[in-house]
Amino acid sequence: MQHNCIYMISIQHVSKRFKDHLALNDFSLEIPEGEIFALLGPNGAGKTTTINLLLGFLQPEEGKLTVAGLDPFKESAEARKIIGYIPENVNLYPQLTGLENLKYFTQLAGTSYSDQELKEFLAICGLQENAMTRSLEGYSKGMRQKVGIAIAYAKKAKILLMDEPSSGLDPSASKELSDLIHKLSKIGTTILMASHDLFRVKETADRIGIIYQGQLLKTLQASTVTANDLEEIYLGTIV
């Protein structure tokens, strides 16, 4: 894991309010290149708000945040070129095949690849060859996610933001997703995943931050805790 002086994701004392609800409260987080960081917290803790700020969909009331040194709100066109985003339900075209979806979205991003190259991206992201030319209507959630990740991979996203990526996946698809995230981290992709799945977070992340009521309450190294420890720390922190 590389630790450059520039953090790929830097959030400094950010607060975000929706009417009378404080979604983020003096929130700070720095993630170096190639790290897998998991934001762990219950629904409404501020995880999705954090991701929407990094995507440039929202602007903070207070504080500053950057992705690879760019302000995602003010420099949104530049920032979006380097960010891949995997929402809980990946929005793809069900009538198109996996390959056609990948081709469409890479062309939309202004890049052009041969069908063979696109198939290689899908294979790297774990999609079986016989599924690539089938329409997405018959895909499981895990297969659709692989296409979504292949889109981020093909655009050479330096940063991957994932919102509840393992939600609704069976254990085997969830394990495949963890393996794929590790593979991307090894080639230098910086990954921020928001989740409330304690076990998957423990298996996947390098560092885990516990977020509750818009505040980052605790940060720990995943390798230093067991899943049971993590559960105890988590429940002890958010009550």
mmCIF file of C-alpha atoms in Angstrom:
data_model
loop_
_atom_site.group_PDB
_atom_site.id
_atom_site.type_symbol
_atom_site.label_atom_id
_atom_site.label_comp_id
_atom_site.label_asym_id
_atom_site.label_seq_id
_atom_site.Cartn_x
_atom_site.Cartn_y
_atom_site.Cartn_z
ATOM 1 C CA MET A 1 0.000 0.000 0.000
ATOM 2 C CA GLN A 2 1.419 3.352 -1.035
ATOM 3 C CA HIS A 3 1.342 6.273 1.341
ATOM 4 C CA ASN A 4 1.896 9.411 -0.709
ATOM 5 C CA CYS A 5 1.850 12.832 0.889
ATOM 6 C CA ILE A 6 -1.266 13.568 -1.154
ATOM 7 C CA TYR A 7 -4.281 11.743 0.194
ATOM 8 C CA MET A 8 -6.543 10.439 -2.564
ATOM 9 C CA ILE A 9 -9.530 11.281 -0.387
ATOM 10 C CA SER A 10 -9.264 14.144 2.077
ATOM 11 C CA ILE A 11 -12.197 15.357 4.175
ATOM 12 C CA GLN A 12 -11.404 18.151 6.629
ATOM 13 C CA HIS A 13 -13.914 19.260 9.282
ATOM 14 C CA VAL A 14 -16.900 18.887 6.970
ATOM 15 C CA SER A 15 -20.436 19.590 8.150
ATOM 16 C CA LYS A 16 -23.552 19.061 6.028
ATOM 17 C CA ARG A 17 -27.063 19.984 7.052
ATOM 18 C CA PHE A 18 -30.437 19.128 5.531
ATOM 19 C CA LYS A 19 -32.961 21.607 6.957
ATOM 20 C CA ASP A 20 -32.742 20.971 10.728
ATOM 21 C CA HIS A 21 -30.906 17.623 10.411
ATOM 22 C CA LEU A 22 -27.116 17.643 10.793
ATOM 23 C CA ALA A 23 -26.092 14.777 8.476
ATOM 24 C CA LEU A 24 -22.338 15.281 8.972
ATOM 25 C CA ASN A 25 -20.879 17.017 11.995
ATOM 26 C CA ASP A 26 -17.230 18.190 11.860
ATOM 27 C CA PHE A 27 -16.292 15.038 9.937
ATOM 28 C CA SER A 28 -12.630 14.443 8.989
ATOM 29 C CA LEU A 29 -11.097 11.501 7.121
ATOM 30 C CA GLU A 30 -7.965 10.951 5.009
ATOM 31 C CA ILE A 31 -7.434 7.913 2.798
ATOM 32 C CA PRO A 32 -4.077 7.241 1.071
ATOM 33 C CA GLU A 33 -3.667 5.733 -2.371
ATOM 34 C CA GLY A 34 -4.520 2.038 -2.630
ATOM 35 C CA GLU A 35 -6.227 1.792 0.756
ATOM 36 C CA ILE A 36 -9.592 0.099 1.269
ATOM 37 C CA PHE A 37 -11.449 2.138 3.879
ATOM 38 C CA ALA A 38 -14.856 1.061 5.170
ATOM 39 C CA LEU A 39 -17.312 3.456 6.762
ATOM 40 C CA LEU A 40 -19.359 1.317 9.110
ATOM 41 C CA GLY A 41 -22.562 2.655 10.569
ATOM 42 C CA PRO A 42 -26.329 2.207 10.819
ATOM 43 C CA ASN A 43 -28.786 3.707 8.312
ATOM 44 C CA GLY A 44 -28.888 7.487 8.638
ATOM 45 C CA ALA A 45 -25.372 7.715 10.124
ATOM 46 C CA GLY A 46 -24.051 9.900 7.272
ATOM 47 C CA LYS A 47 -22.416 7.276 5.024
ATOM 48 C CA THR A 48 -24.355 8.100 1.839
ATOM 49 C CA THR A 49 -24.062 11.842 2.488
ATOM 50 C CA THR A 50 -20.261 11.419 2.614
ATOM 51 C CA ILE A 51 -20.291 9.586 -0.725
ATOM 52 C CA ASN A 52 -22.597 12.182 -2.326
ATOM 53 C CA LEU A 53 -20.235 14.963 -1.207
ATOM 54 C CA LEU A 54 -17.252 13.128 -2.743
ATOM 55 C CA LEU A 55 -19.234 12.660 -5.969
ATOM 56 C CA GLY A 56 -19.853 16.420 -6.087
ATOM 57 C CA PHE A 57 -23.643 16.013 -5.825
ATOM 58 C CA LEU A 58 -23.657 18.053 -2.619
ATOM 59 C CA GLN A 59 -21.577 20.920 -1.261
ATOM 60 C CA PRO A 60 -20.552 21.097 2.412
ATOM 61 C CA GLU A 61 -21.682 24.026 4.564
ATOM 62 C CA GLU A 62 -18.384 23.941 6.420
ATOM 63 C CA GLY A 63 -14.968 22.367 5.867
ATOM 64 C CA LYS A 64 -13.159 21.202 2.761
ATOM 65 C CA LEU A 65 -12.914 17.968 0.836
ATOM 66 C CA THR A 66 -10.834 16.834 -2.133
ATOM 67 C CA VAL A 67 -10.468 13.766 -4.352
ATOM 68 C CA ALA A 68 -6.916 13.445 -5.750
ATOM 69 C CA GLY A 69 -6.460 17.127 -4.913
ATOM 70 C CA LEU A 70 -9.612 18.227 -6.793
ATOM 71 C CA ASP A 71 -12.702 19.861 -5.318
ATOM 72 C CA PRO A 72 -15.443 17.449 -6.463
ATOM 73 C CA PHE A 73 -18.132 20.159 -6.435
ATOM 74 C CA LYS A 74 -16.221 22.989 -8.130
ATOM 75 C CA GLU A 75 -14.111 20.774 -10.418
ATOM 76 C CA SER A 76 -16.776 18.131 -10.990
ATOM 77 C CA ALA A 77 -15.939 17.303 -14.638
ATOM 78 C CA GLU A 78 -12.284 16.589 -13.780
ATOM 79 C CA ALA A 79 -13.135 14.754 -10.564
ATOM 80 C CA ARG A 80 -15.690 12.474 -12.237
ATOM 81 C CA LYS A 81 -13.086 11.254 -14.718
ATOM 82 C CA ILE A 82 -11.144 9.598 -11.899
ATOM 83 C CA ILE A 83 -14.048 8.353 -9.748
ATOM 84 C CA GLY A 84 -15.975 5.120 -10.150
ATOM 85 C CA TYR A 85 -19.236 4.814 -8.227
ATOM 86 C CA ILE A 86 -21.044 1.587 -7.328
ATOM 87 C CA PRO A 87 -24.418 2.295 -5.695
ATOM 88 C CA GLU A 88 -26.375 -0.346 -3.795
ATOM 89 C CA ASN A 89 -28.300 -1.087 -6.999
ATOM 90 C CA VAL A 90 -26.182 -0.566 -10.115
ATOM 91 C CA ASN A 91 -28.186 1.265 -12.797
ATOM 92 C CA LEU A 92 -27.593 -0.553 -16.071
ATOM 93 C CA TYR A 93 -29.746 -1.264 -19.128
ATOM 94 C CA PRO A 94 -31.535 -4.612 -18.570
ATOM 95 C CA GLN A 95 -32.275 -5.155 -22.269
ATOM 96 C CA LEU A 96 -28.565 -4.900 -23.186
ATOM 97 C CA THR A 97 -25.929 -7.584 -22.571
ATOM 98 C CA GLY A 98 -23.113 -7.165 -20.057
ATOM 99 C CA LEU A 99 -20.744 -6.455 -22.935
ATOM 100 C CA GLU A 100 -23.099 -3.895 -24.538
ATOM 101 C CA ASN A 101 -23.573 -2.096 -21.221
ATOM 102 C CA LEU A 102 -19.815 -1.871 -20.728
ATOM 103 C CA LYS A 103 -19.321 -0.656 -24.306
ATOM 104 C CA TYR A 104 -22.042 1.997 -23.939
ATOM 105 C CA PHE A 105 -20.728 3.394 -20.650
ATOM 106 C CA THR A 106 -17.070 3.427 -21.753
ATOM 107 C CA GLN A 107 -18.045 5.312 -24.941
ATOM 108 C CA LEU A 108 -20.064 7.722 -22.815
ATOM 109 C CA ALA A 109 -16.879 8.362 -20.805
ATOM 110 C CA GLY A 110 -15.065 9.142 -24.064
ATOM 111 C CA THR A 111 -12.968 5.972 -24.311
ATOM 112 C CA SER A 112 -13.008 3.384 -27.045
ATOM 113 C CA TYR A 113 -12.092 -0.283 -26.627
ATOM 114 C CA SER A 114 -12.370 -3.343 -28.842
ATOM 115 C CA ASP A 115 -14.891 -6.031 -27.868
ATOM 116 C CA GLN A 116 -11.957 -8.250 -26.923
ATOM 117 C CA GLU A 117 -10.583 -5.632 -24.516
ATOM 118 C CA LEU A 118 -14.045 -5.118 -23.009
ATOM 119 C CA LYS A 119 -14.397 -8.879 -22.497
ATOM 120 C CA GLU A 120 -11.024 -8.896 -20.739
ATOM 121 C CA PHE A 121 -12.220 -6.150 -18.360
ATOM 122 C CA LEU A 122 -15.362 -8.180 -17.594
ATOM 123 C CA ALA A 123 -13.266 -11.313 -17.033
ATOM 124 C CA ILE A 124 -10.903 -9.444 -14.672
ATOM 125 C CA CYS A 125 -13.997 -8.342 -12.740
ATOM 126 C CA GLY A 126 -15.122 -11.953 -12.441
ATOM 127 C CA LEU A 127 -17.950 -12.164 -14.980
ATOM 128 C CA GLN A 128 -18.113 -15.560 -16.656
ATOM 129 C CA GLU A 129 -17.663 -15.537 -20.415
ATOM 130 C CA ASN A 130 -21.035 -17.114 -21.188
ATOM 131 C CA ALA A 131 -22.786 -14.287 -19.278
ATOM 132 C CA MET A 132 -21.108 -11.454 -21.206
ATOM 133 C CA THR A 133 -23.364 -11.793 -24.244
ATOM 134 C CA ARG A 134 -26.588 -12.427 -22.311
ATOM 135 C CA SER A 135 -29.031 -9.629 -21.514
ATOM 136 C CA LEU A 136 -28.910 -8.262 -17.993
ATOM 137 C CA GLU A 137 -32.497 -9.317 -17.340
ATOM 138 C CA GLY A 138 -31.205 -12.750 -16.351
ATOM 139 C CA TYR A 139 -28.335 -11.447 -14.194
ATOM 140 C CA SER A 140 -28.089 -11.830 -10.427
ATOM 141 C CA LYS A 141 -27.289 -8.749 -8.355
ATOM 142 C CA GLY A 142 -23.670 -9.924 -8.003
ATOM 143 C CA MET A 143 -23.291 -10.219 -11.786
ATOM 144 C CA ARG A 144 -24.689 -6.719 -12.327
ATOM 145 C CA GLN A 145 -22.198 -5.401 -9.795
ATOM 146 C CA LYS A 146 -19.324 -6.997 -11.694
ATOM 147 C CA VAL A 147 -20.398 -5.085 -14.808
ATOM 148 C CA GLY A 148 -20.573 -1.891 -12.719
ATOM 149 C CA ILE A 149 -17.070 -2.473 -11.390
ATOM 150 C CA ALA A 150 -15.823 -3.288 -14.904
ATOM 151 C CA ILE A 151 -17.132 0.142 -16.003
ATOM 152 C CA ALA A 152 -15.067 1.792 -13.240
ATOM 153 C CA TYR A 153 -12.079 -0.412 -14.121
ATOM 154 C CA ALA A 154 -12.281 0.442 -17.848
ATOM 155 C CA LYS A 155 -12.342 4.167 -17.120
ATOM 156 C CA LYS A 156 -9.202 3.601 -14.995
ATOM 157 C CA ALA A 157 -10.903 5.127 -11.969
ATOM 158 C CA LYS A 158 -8.317 6.052 -9.343
ATOM 159 C CA ILE A 159 -11.018 6.189 -6.670
ATOM 160 C CA LEU A 160 -13.902 3.760 -6.231
ATOM 161 C CA LEU A 161 -16.843 4.760 -4.030
ATOM 162 C CA MET A 162 -19.175 1.916 -3.042
ATOM 163 C CA ASP A 163 -22.460 2.346 -1.186
ATOM 164 C CA GLU A 164 -23.592 -0.872 0.582
ATOM 165 C CA PRO A 165 -21.879 -3.038 -2.092
ATOM 166 C CA SER A 166 -22.550 -6.380 -0.378
ATOM 167 C CA SER A 167 -26.218 -5.699 0.384
ATOM 168 C CA GLY A 168 -28.405 -8.490 -0.996
ATOM 169 C CA LEU A 169 -25.492 -10.674 -2.133
ATOM 170 C CA ASP A 170 -25.271 -14.329 -1.161
ATOM 171 C CA PRO A 171 -22.115 -15.365 0.785
ATOM 172 C CA SER A 172 -20.301 -16.641 -2.304
ATOM 173 C CA ALA A 173 -20.993 -13.463 -4.360
ATOM 174 C CA SER A 174 -20.024 -11.391 -1.334
ATOM 175 C CA LYS A 175 -16.688 -13.205 -1.040
ATOM 176 C CA GLU A 176 -16.063 -12.689 -4.786
ATOM 177 C CA LEU A 177 -16.748 -8.989 -4.317
ATOM 178 C CA SER A 178 -14.163 -8.797 -1.490
ATOM 179 C CA ASP A 179 -11.585 -10.566 -3.678
ATOM 180 C CA LEU A 180 -12.265 -8.140 -6.523
ATOM 181 C CA ILE A 181 -11.928 -5.103 -4.234
ATOM 182 C CA HIS A 182 -8.549 -6.454 -3.030
ATOM 183 C CA LYS A 183 -7.440 -6.945 -6.641
ATOM 184 C CA LEU A 184 -8.289 -3.312 -7.471
ATOM 185 C CA SER A 185 -6.535 -2.039 -4.348
ATOM 186 C CA LYS A 186 -3.353 -3.889 -5.349
ATOM 187 C CA ILE A 187 -3.190 -1.924 -8.616
ATOM 188 C CA GLY A 188 -3.469 1.347 -6.668
ATOM 189 C CA THR A 189 -7.224 2.036 -6.680
ATOM 190 C CA THR A 190 -8.338 3.848 -3.534
ATOM 191 C CA ILE A 191 -11.613 2.426 -2.257
ATOM 192 C CA LEU A 192 -14.168 3.878 0.136
ATOM 193 C CA MET A 193 -17.024 1.535 0.931
ATOM 194 C CA ALA A 194 -20.020 2.425 3.088
ATOM 195 C CA SER A 195 -21.617 -0.545 4.782
ATOM 196 C CA HIS A 196 -23.437 -1.888 7.816
ATOM 197 C CA ASP A 197 -22.230 -5.450 7.115
ATOM 198 C CA LEU A 198 -19.738 -6.018 9.950
ATOM 199 C CA PHE A 199 -18.396 -9.335 8.704
ATOM 200 C CA ARG A 200 -17.841 -8.188 5.105
ATOM 201 C CA VAL A 201 -16.171 -4.986 6.266
ATOM 202 C CA LYS A 202 -13.797 -6.970 8.490
ATOM 203 C CA GLU A 203 -12.929 -9.319 5.594
ATOM 204 C CA THR A 204 -12.455 -6.555 3.021
ATOM 205 C CA ALA A 205 -11.140 -3.320 4.515
ATOM 206 C CA ASP A 206 -7.650 -2.206 5.548
ATOM 207 C CA ARG A 207 -9.125 0.349 7.945
ATOM 208 C CA ILE A 208 -12.595 0.723 9.388
ATOM 209 C CA GLY A 209 -14.214 3.945 10.578
ATOM 210 C CA ILE A 210 -17.307 3.817 12.766
ATOM 211 C CA ILE A 211 -19.704 6.629 11.865
ATOM 212 C CA TYR A 212 -22.723 7.539 13.938
ATOM 213 C CA GLN A 213 -24.965 10.619 13.862
ATOM 214 C CA GLY A 214 -22.670 12.292 11.351
ATOM 215 C CA GLN A 215 -19.469 11.879 13.351
ATOM 216 C CA LEU A 216 -16.494 9.581 12.868
ATOM 217 C CA LEU A 217 -16.277 8.128 16.370
ATOM 218 C CA LYS A 218 -13.478 5.581 15.983
ATOM 219 C CA THR A 219 -10.995 4.348 13.373
ATOM 220 C CA LEU A 220 -9.239 0.985 13.585
ATOM 221 C CA GLN A 221 -7.023 -1.346 11.581
ATOM 222 C CA ALA A 222 -9.100 -4.300 10.365
ATOM 223 C CA SER A 223 -6.184 -6.715 10.855
ATOM 224 C CA THR A 224 -6.039 -5.994 14.587
ATOM 225 C CA VAL A 225 -9.594 -7.103 15.432
ATOM 226 C CA THR A 226 -11.694 -10.245 15.032
ATOM 227 C CA ALA A 227 -15.264 -10.012 13.700
ATOM 228 C CA ASN A 228 -16.500 -10.501 17.288
ATOM 229 C CA ASP A 229 -14.230 -7.708 18.577
ATOM 230 C CA LEU A 230 -15.498 -5.445 15.822
ATOM 231 C CA GLU A 231 -19.109 -6.176 16.711
ATOM 232 C CA GLU A 232 -18.469 -5.371 20.376
ATOM 233 C CA ILE A 233 -16.601 -2.153 19.538
ATOM 234 C CA TYR A 234 -19.297 -1.144 17.051
ATOM 235 C CA LEU A 235 -22.221 -1.760 19.402
ATOM 236 C CA GLY A 236 -20.332 -0.118 22.262
ATOM 237 C CA THR A 237 -19.632 2.965 20.135
ATOM 238 C CA ILE A 238 -23.051 3.631 18.624
ATOM 239 C CA VAL A 239 -25.176 3.352 21.769
#
